[in-house]
PDB file of C-alpha atoms in Angstrom:
ATOM      1  CA  UNK A   1       1.090  -6.547  23.805  1.00 90.00           C
ATOM      2  CA  UNK A   2      -2.359  -6.773  20.862  1.00 94.00           C
ATOM      3  CA  UNK A   3      -1.381  -3.221  19.786  1.00 95.00           C
ATOM      4  CA  UNK A   4       1.976  -3.864  19.496  1.00 96.00           C
ATOM      5  CA  UNK A   5       1.236  -7.507  17.769  1.00 97.00           C
ATOM      6  CA  UNK A   6      -1.368  -6.118  15.640  1.00 97.00           C
ATOM      7  CA  UNK A   7       0.726  -2.232  14.825  1.00 97.00           C
ATOM      8  CA  UNK A   8       3.664  -4.650  13.155  1.00 97.00           C
ATOM      9  CA  UNK A   9       1.164  -6.543  11.539  1.00 97.00           C
ATOM     10  CA  UNK A  10      -0.104  -3.764   9.872  1.00 98.00           C
ATOM     11  CA  UNK A  11       3.114  -2.365   9.161  1.00 98.00           C
ATOM     12  CA  UNK A  12       4.884  -5.386   7.293  1.00 97.00           C
ATOM     13  CA  UNK A  13       1.516  -6.121   5.821  1.00 98.00           C
ATOM     14  CA  UNK A  14       1.390  -2.591   4.082  1.00 97.00           C
ATOM     15  CA  UNK A  15       5.347  -2.931   3.233  1.00 97.00           C
ATOM     16  CA  UNK A  16       5.018  -6.187   1.499  1.00 96.00           C
ATOM     17  CA  UNK A  17       1.988  -5.705  -0.281  1.00 97.00           C
ATOM     18  CA  UNK A  18       3.232  -2.189  -1.218  1.00 97.00           C
ATOM     19  CA  UNK A  19       4.839  -3.014  -4.754  1.00 96.00           C
ATOM     20  CA  UNK A  20       1.779  -5.558  -5.588  1.00 95.00           C
ATOM     21  CA  UNK A  21      -0.794  -3.223  -4.746  1.00 97.00           C
ATOM     22  CA  UNK A  22       0.730  -0.567  -6.543  1.00 97.00           C
ATOM     23  CA  UNK A  23       0.956  -2.447  -9.849  1.00 96.00           C
ATOM     24  CA  UNK A  24      -2.874  -3.449  -8.849  1.00 95.00           C
ATOM     25  CA  UNK A  25      -3.523   0.097  -8.915  1.00 95.00           C
ATOM     26  CA  UNK A  26      -1.941   1.471 -11.566  1.00 96.00           C
ATOM     27  CA  UNK A  27      -0.946  -1.423 -13.729  1.00 95.00           C
ATOM     28  CA  UNK A  28       1.012   0.917 -16.906  1.00 96.00           C
ATOM     29  CA  UNK A  29       3.670   2.364 -13.578  1.00 96.00           C
ATOM     30  CA  UNK A  30       6.735   0.523 -13.612  1.00 95.00           C
ATOM     31  CA  UNK A  31       7.189  -2.485 -11.647  1.00 94.00           C
ATOM     32  CA  UNK A  32      10.804  -0.106 -10.622  1.00 96.00           C
ATOM     33  CA  UNK A  33       9.017   3.051  -9.984  1.00 96.00           C
ATOM     34  CA  UNK A  34       6.734   1.428  -7.300  1.00 96.00           C
ATOM     35  CA  UNK A  35       9.467   0.040  -6.023  1.00 96.00           C
ATOM     36  CA  UNK A  36      10.953   3.497  -5.569  1.00 96.00           C
ATOM     37  CA  UNK A  37       7.933   4.700  -4.278  1.00 97.00           C
ATOM     38  CA  UNK A  38       8.329   1.858  -1.545  1.00 96.00           C
ATOM     39  CA  UNK A  39      12.372   2.994  -1.060  1.00 96.00           C
ATOM     40  CA  UNK A  40      10.762   6.774  -0.497  1.00 96.00           C
ATOM     41  CA  UNK A  41       8.121   6.118   1.872  1.00 95.00           C
ATOM     42  CA  UNK A  42      11.264   5.035   4.040  1.00 94.00           C
ATOM     43  CA  UNK A  43      11.966   8.658   4.073  1.00 95.00           C
ATOM     44  CA  UNK A  44       8.914   9.530   5.246  1.00 96.00           C
ATOM     45  CA  UNK A  45       9.034   7.055   8.123  1.00 96.00           C
ATOM     46  CA  UNK A  46      12.232   8.888   9.132  1.00 97.00           C
ATOM     47  CA  UNK A  47      10.860  12.351   8.686  1.00 97.00           C
ATOM     48  CA  UNK A  48       7.608  11.400  10.834  1.00 97.00           C
ATOM     49  CA  UNK A  49      10.099  10.246  14.086  1.00 96.00           C
ATOM     50  CA  UNK A  50      11.775  13.377  13.891  1.00 96.00           C
ATOM     51  CA  UNK A  51       8.764  15.324  13.453  1.00 97.00           C
ATOM     52  CA  UNK A  52       7.318  13.332  15.722  1.00 96.00           C
ATOM     53  CA  UNK A  53       9.610  12.915  18.657  1.00 94.00           C
ATOM     54  CA  UNK A  54       9.452  17.114  18.622  1.00 96.00           C
ATOM     55  CA  UNK A  55       5.601  17.046  18.794  1.00 97.00           C
ATOM     56  CA  UNK A  56       5.363  14.656  21.213  1.00 95.00           C
ATOM     57  CA  UNK A  57       7.678  17.315  23.727  1.00 95.00           C
ATOM     58  CA  UNK A  58       4.070  19.207  23.517  1.00 97.00           C
ATOM     59  CA  UNK A  59       1.608  16.970  22.724  1.00 96.00           C
ATOM     60  CA  UNK A  60       0.794  14.036  25.151  1.00 94.00           C
ATOM     61  CA  UNK A  61       1.926  10.739  23.859  1.00 94.00           C
ATOM     62  CA  UNK A  62      -0.965   8.701  23.633  1.00 94.00           C
ATOM     63  CA  UNK A  63      -2.993  11.152  22.072  1.00 95.00           C
ATOM     64  CA  UNK A  64      -0.400  11.637  19.088  1.00 97.00           C
ATOM     65  CA  UNK A  65      -0.693   7.865  19.162  1.00 97.00           C
ATOM     66  CA  UNK A  66      -4.329   8.036  18.682  1.00 97.00           C
ATOM     67  CA  UNK A  67      -4.399  11.127  15.827  1.00 97.00           C
ATOM     68  CA  UNK A  68      -1.426   8.612  13.947  1.00 98.00           C
ATOM     69  CA  UNK A  69      -3.999   5.779  14.135  1.00 98.00           C
ATOM     70  CA  UNK A  70      -6.722   7.453  13.008  1.00 98.00           C
ATOM     71  CA  UNK A  71      -4.759   8.833  10.010  1.00 98.00           C
ATOM     72  CA  UNK A  72      -3.650   5.143   9.069  1.00 98.00           C
ATOM     73  CA  UNK A  73      -6.685   3.835   9.724  1.00 98.00           C
ATOM     74  CA  UNK A  74      -8.131   6.284   6.846  1.00 98.00           C
ATOM     75  CA  UNK A  75      -5.365   6.170   4.397  1.00 98.00           C
ATOM     76  CA  UNK A  76      -5.796   2.057   4.561  1.00 98.00           C
ATOM     77  CA  UNK A  77      -9.100   2.923   3.833  1.00 98.00           C
ATOM     78  CA  UNK A  78      -8.060   5.347   0.726  1.00 98.00           C
ATOM     79  CA  UNK A  79      -6.209   2.598  -0.523  1.00 97.00           C
ATOM     80  CA  UNK A  80      -8.841   0.332  -0.265  1.00 96.00           C
ATOM     81  CA  UNK A  81     -11.497   1.958  -1.670  1.00 96.00           C
ATOM     82  CA  UNK A  82      -9.738   4.786  -4.062  1.00 96.00           C
ATOM     83  CA  UNK A  83      -8.284   4.769  -7.308  1.00 95.00           C
ATOM     84  CA  UNK A  84      -4.856   5.060  -8.858  1.00 96.00           C
ATOM     85  CA  UNK A  85      -2.736   7.875  -7.305  1.00 97.00           C
ATOM     86  CA  UNK A  86      -5.046   8.519  -4.368  1.00 97.00           C
ATOM     87  CA  UNK A  87      -4.847   4.444  -3.926  1.00 97.00           C
ATOM     88  CA  UNK A  88      -1.135   4.537  -3.925  1.00 97.00           C
ATOM     89  CA  UNK A  89      -0.284   8.101  -2.194  1.00 97.00           C
ATOM     90  CA  UNK A  90      -2.899   7.401   0.831  1.00 98.00           C
ATOM     91  CA  UNK A  91      -0.733   3.697   1.175  1.00 97.00           C
ATOM     92  CA  UNK A  92       2.557   5.343   0.937  1.00 97.00           C
ATOM     93  CA  UNK A  93       1.758   8.054   3.582  1.00 97.00           C
ATOM     94  CA  UNK A  94       1.549   5.524   6.362  1.00 98.00           C
ATOM     95  CA  UNK A  95       4.998   5.143   6.628  1.00 97.00           C
ATOM     96  CA  UNK A  96       5.003   8.716   8.167  1.00 98.00           C
ATOM     97  CA  UNK A  97       2.624   7.896  10.641  1.00 98.00           C
ATOM     98  CA  UNK A  98       3.789   4.842  11.412  1.00 98.00           C
ATOM     99  CA  UNK A  99       6.865   6.102  12.448  1.00 96.00           C
ATOM    100  CA  UNK A 100       6.025   6.883  16.149  1.00 96.00           C
ATOM    101  CA  UNK A 101       3.602   4.086  16.323  1.00 97.00           C
ATOM    102  CA  UNK A 102       6.431   1.351  17.968  1.00 96.00           C
ATOM    103  CA  UNK A 103       8.146   3.348  20.256  1.00 95.00           C
ATOM    104  CA  UNK A 104       5.106   4.557  21.580  1.00 95.00           C
ATOM    105  CA  UNK A 105       3.545   1.721  22.184  1.00 95.00           C
ATOM    106  CA  UNK A 106       6.717  -0.009  23.711  1.00 94.00           C
ATOM    107  CA  UNK A 107       6.776   3.207  26.002  1.00 93.00           C
ATOM    108  CA  UNK A 108       3.712   3.252  26.603  1.00 93.00           C
ATOM    109  CA  UNK A 109       3.331  -0.024  27.160  1.00 90.00           C
ATOM    110  CA  UNK A 110       5.489  -0.734  30.236  1.00 91.00           C
ATOM    111  CA  UNK A 111       4.928   2.794  31.544  1.00 88.00           C
ATOM    112  CA  UNK A 112       3.700   2.339  35.095  1.00 82.00           C
ATOM    113  CA  UNK A 113       5.034  -1.565  36.027  1.00 83.00           C
ATOM    114  CA  UNK A 114       7.784  -0.985  38.209  1.00 88.00           C
ATOM    115  CA  UNK A 115       9.522  -4.284  39.063  1.00 91.00           C
ATOM    116  CA  UNK A 116       6.701  -6.153  36.008  1.00 91.00           C
ATOM    117  CA  UNK A 117       8.567  -3.580  33.664  1.00 89.00           C
ATOM    118  CA  UNK A 118      11.272  -6.280  32.499  1.00 93.00           C
ATOM    119  CA  UNK A 119       8.840  -8.986  32.119  1.00 93.00           C
ATOM    120  CA  UNK A 120       6.372  -6.780  30.341  1.00 91.00           C
ATOM    121  CA  UNK A 121       9.218  -5.785  27.712  1.00 93.00           C
ATOM    122  CA  UNK A 122       9.617  -9.003  27.396  1.00 94.00           C
ATOM    123  CA  UNK A 123       5.849  -9.685  26.283  1.00 93.00           C
ATOM    124  CA  UNK A 124       6.298  -6.310  24.183  1.00 93.00           C
ATOM    125  CA  UNK A 125       9.169  -7.801  22.241  1.00 93.00           C
ATOM    126  CA  UNK A 126       7.451 -10.832  21.482  1.00 95.00           C
ATOM    127  CA  UNK A 127       4.412  -9.601  20.297  1.00 94.00           C
ATOM    128  CA  UNK A 128       6.278  -8.087  16.836  1.00 95.00           C
ATOM    129  CA  UNK A 129       5.522 -11.625  16.363  1.00 96.00           C
ATOM    130  CA  UNK A 130       2.037 -10.002  14.513  1.00 95.00           C
ATOM    131  CA  UNK A 131       4.338  -9.299  11.267  1.00 95.00           C
ATOM    132  CA  UNK A 132       4.947 -12.978  10.756  1.00 96.00           C
ATOM    133  CA  UNK A 133       1.108 -13.229  11.503  1.00 97.00           C
ATOM    134  CA  UNK A 134      -0.828 -10.802   9.715  1.00 97.00           C
ATOM    135  CA  UNK A 135       0.703 -10.538   6.266  1.00 97.00           C
ATOM    136  CA  UNK A 136       0.047 -14.179   5.366  1.00 97.00           C
ATOM    137  CA  UNK A 137      -3.364 -14.221   6.929  1.00 95.00           C
ATOM    138  CA  UNK A 138      -4.154 -10.873   4.639  1.00 96.00           C
ATOM    139  CA  UNK A 139      -2.114 -12.570   1.171  1.00 95.00           C
ATOM    140  CA  UNK A 140      -4.577 -15.455   2.256  1.00 94.00           C
ATOM    141  CA  UNK A 141      -7.750 -12.742   2.320  1.00 93.00           C
ATOM    142  CA  UNK A 142      -6.433 -11.601  -0.895  1.00 94.00           C
ATOM    143  CA  UNK A 143      -6.134 -14.759  -2.877  1.00 92.00           C
ATOM    144  CA  UNK A 144      -9.412 -16.148  -1.826  1.00 91.00           C
ATOM    145  CA  UNK A 145     -11.891 -13.530  -1.429  1.00 87.00           C
ATOM    146  CA  UNK A 146     -10.852  -9.592  -2.473  1.00 83.00           C
ATOM    147  CA  UNK A 147      -7.845  -8.906  -4.268  1.00 91.00           C
ATOM    148  CA  UNK A 148      -4.690  -7.088  -3.136  1.00 93.00           C
ATOM    149  CA  UNK A 149      -6.825  -3.413  -3.279  1.00 92.00           C
ATOM    150  CA  UNK A 150      -9.557  -4.368  -0.682  1.00 94.00           C
ATOM    151  CA  UNK A 151      -7.156  -6.361   1.528  1.00 95.00           C
ATOM    152  CA  UNK A 152      -5.566  -3.153   2.845  1.00 96.00           C
ATOM    153  CA  UNK A 153      -8.874  -3.819   5.083  1.00 96.00           C
ATOM    154  CA  UNK A 154      -6.395  -6.422   7.303  1.00 97.00           C
ATOM    155  CA  UNK A 155      -4.253  -3.423   8.178  1.00 98.00           C
ATOM    156  CA  UNK A 156      -7.001  -0.476   8.745  1.00 98.00           C
ATOM    157  CA  UNK A 157      -8.460  -2.823  11.119  1.00 97.00           C
ATOM    158  CA  UNK A 158      -4.918  -3.186  13.019  1.00 98.00           C
ATOM    159  CA  UNK A 159      -4.930   0.344  13.499  1.00 98.00           C
ATOM    160  CA  UNK A 160      -8.364   0.256  14.481  1.00 98.00           C
ATOM    161  CA  UNK A 161      -6.383  -2.018  17.821  1.00 97.00           C
ATOM    162  CA  UNK A 162      -3.728   0.750  17.830  1.00 97.00           C
ATOM    163  CA  UNK A 163      -6.283   3.635  17.990  1.00 97.00           C
ATOM    164  CA  UNK A 164      -8.224   1.632  20.759  1.00 96.00           C
ATOM    165  CA  UNK A 165      -5.162   1.317  23.051  1.00 95.00           C
ATOM    166  CA  UNK A 166      -4.690   4.715  22.250  1.00 95.00           C
ATOM    167  CA  UNK A 167      -7.722   6.262  23.464  1.00 94.00           C
ATOM    168  CA  UNK A 168      -8.331   3.774  26.364  1.00 92.00           C
ATOM    169  CA  UNK A 169      -5.145   3.704  27.977  1.00 83.00           C
ATOM    170  CA  UNK A 170      -5.118   7.096  29.806  1.00 73.00           C
ATOM    171  CA  UNK A 171      -8.402   6.376  30.703  1.00 73.00           C
ATOM    172  CA  UNK A 172      -6.540   2.829  32.294  1.00 72.00           C
ATOM    173  CA  UNK A 173      -3.743   4.911  34.004  1.00 65.00           C
ATOM    174  CA  UNK A 174      -6.432   7.563  35.834  1.00 60.00           C
ATOM    175  CA  UNK A 175      -8.825   4.695  36.805  1.00 65.00           C
ATOM    176  CA  UNK A 176      -5.382   2.950  38.301  1.00 63.00           C
ATOM    177  CA  UNK A 177      -4.342   5.739  39.613  1.00 53.00           C
ATOM    178  CA  UNK A 178      -3.935   6.130  43.631  1.00 51.00           C
TER     179      UNK A 178
END
């Protein structure tokens, strides 16, 4: 539940603040161009979803989730501390690596629940409330302390939770195996 909560929070935060972030990092860039880049990042999400489904036939889902979470952690830190096109491009690329996260966290989260699968599924779906909680907290941080650039540390922290889930899950499954 925590991984899904923080994943959805990171996704909504990145997409909600993308245009403001781009305008802050590259003030001369027209807002229309920033909006186009956000729309194009959804194309990256689609490409990532299809390629990720293919890759998961060869790479265990938890391992791929860990790799993608680590990539997004680095991309968010690059966005927070980078400049110009490097920062914008890093934030733009997060959509590719977010592509498999929701369905993979969901599938791994209900795996092995048996009779409790319906209840577990319900809790995982309820955890998308992170998308309503994390962005306002990011905005508050941005307005009061850091500015929008450095506020991208918040989704980076969210991806750390996803990375931890992906790393710890195989260990938990091995320890609970009969």
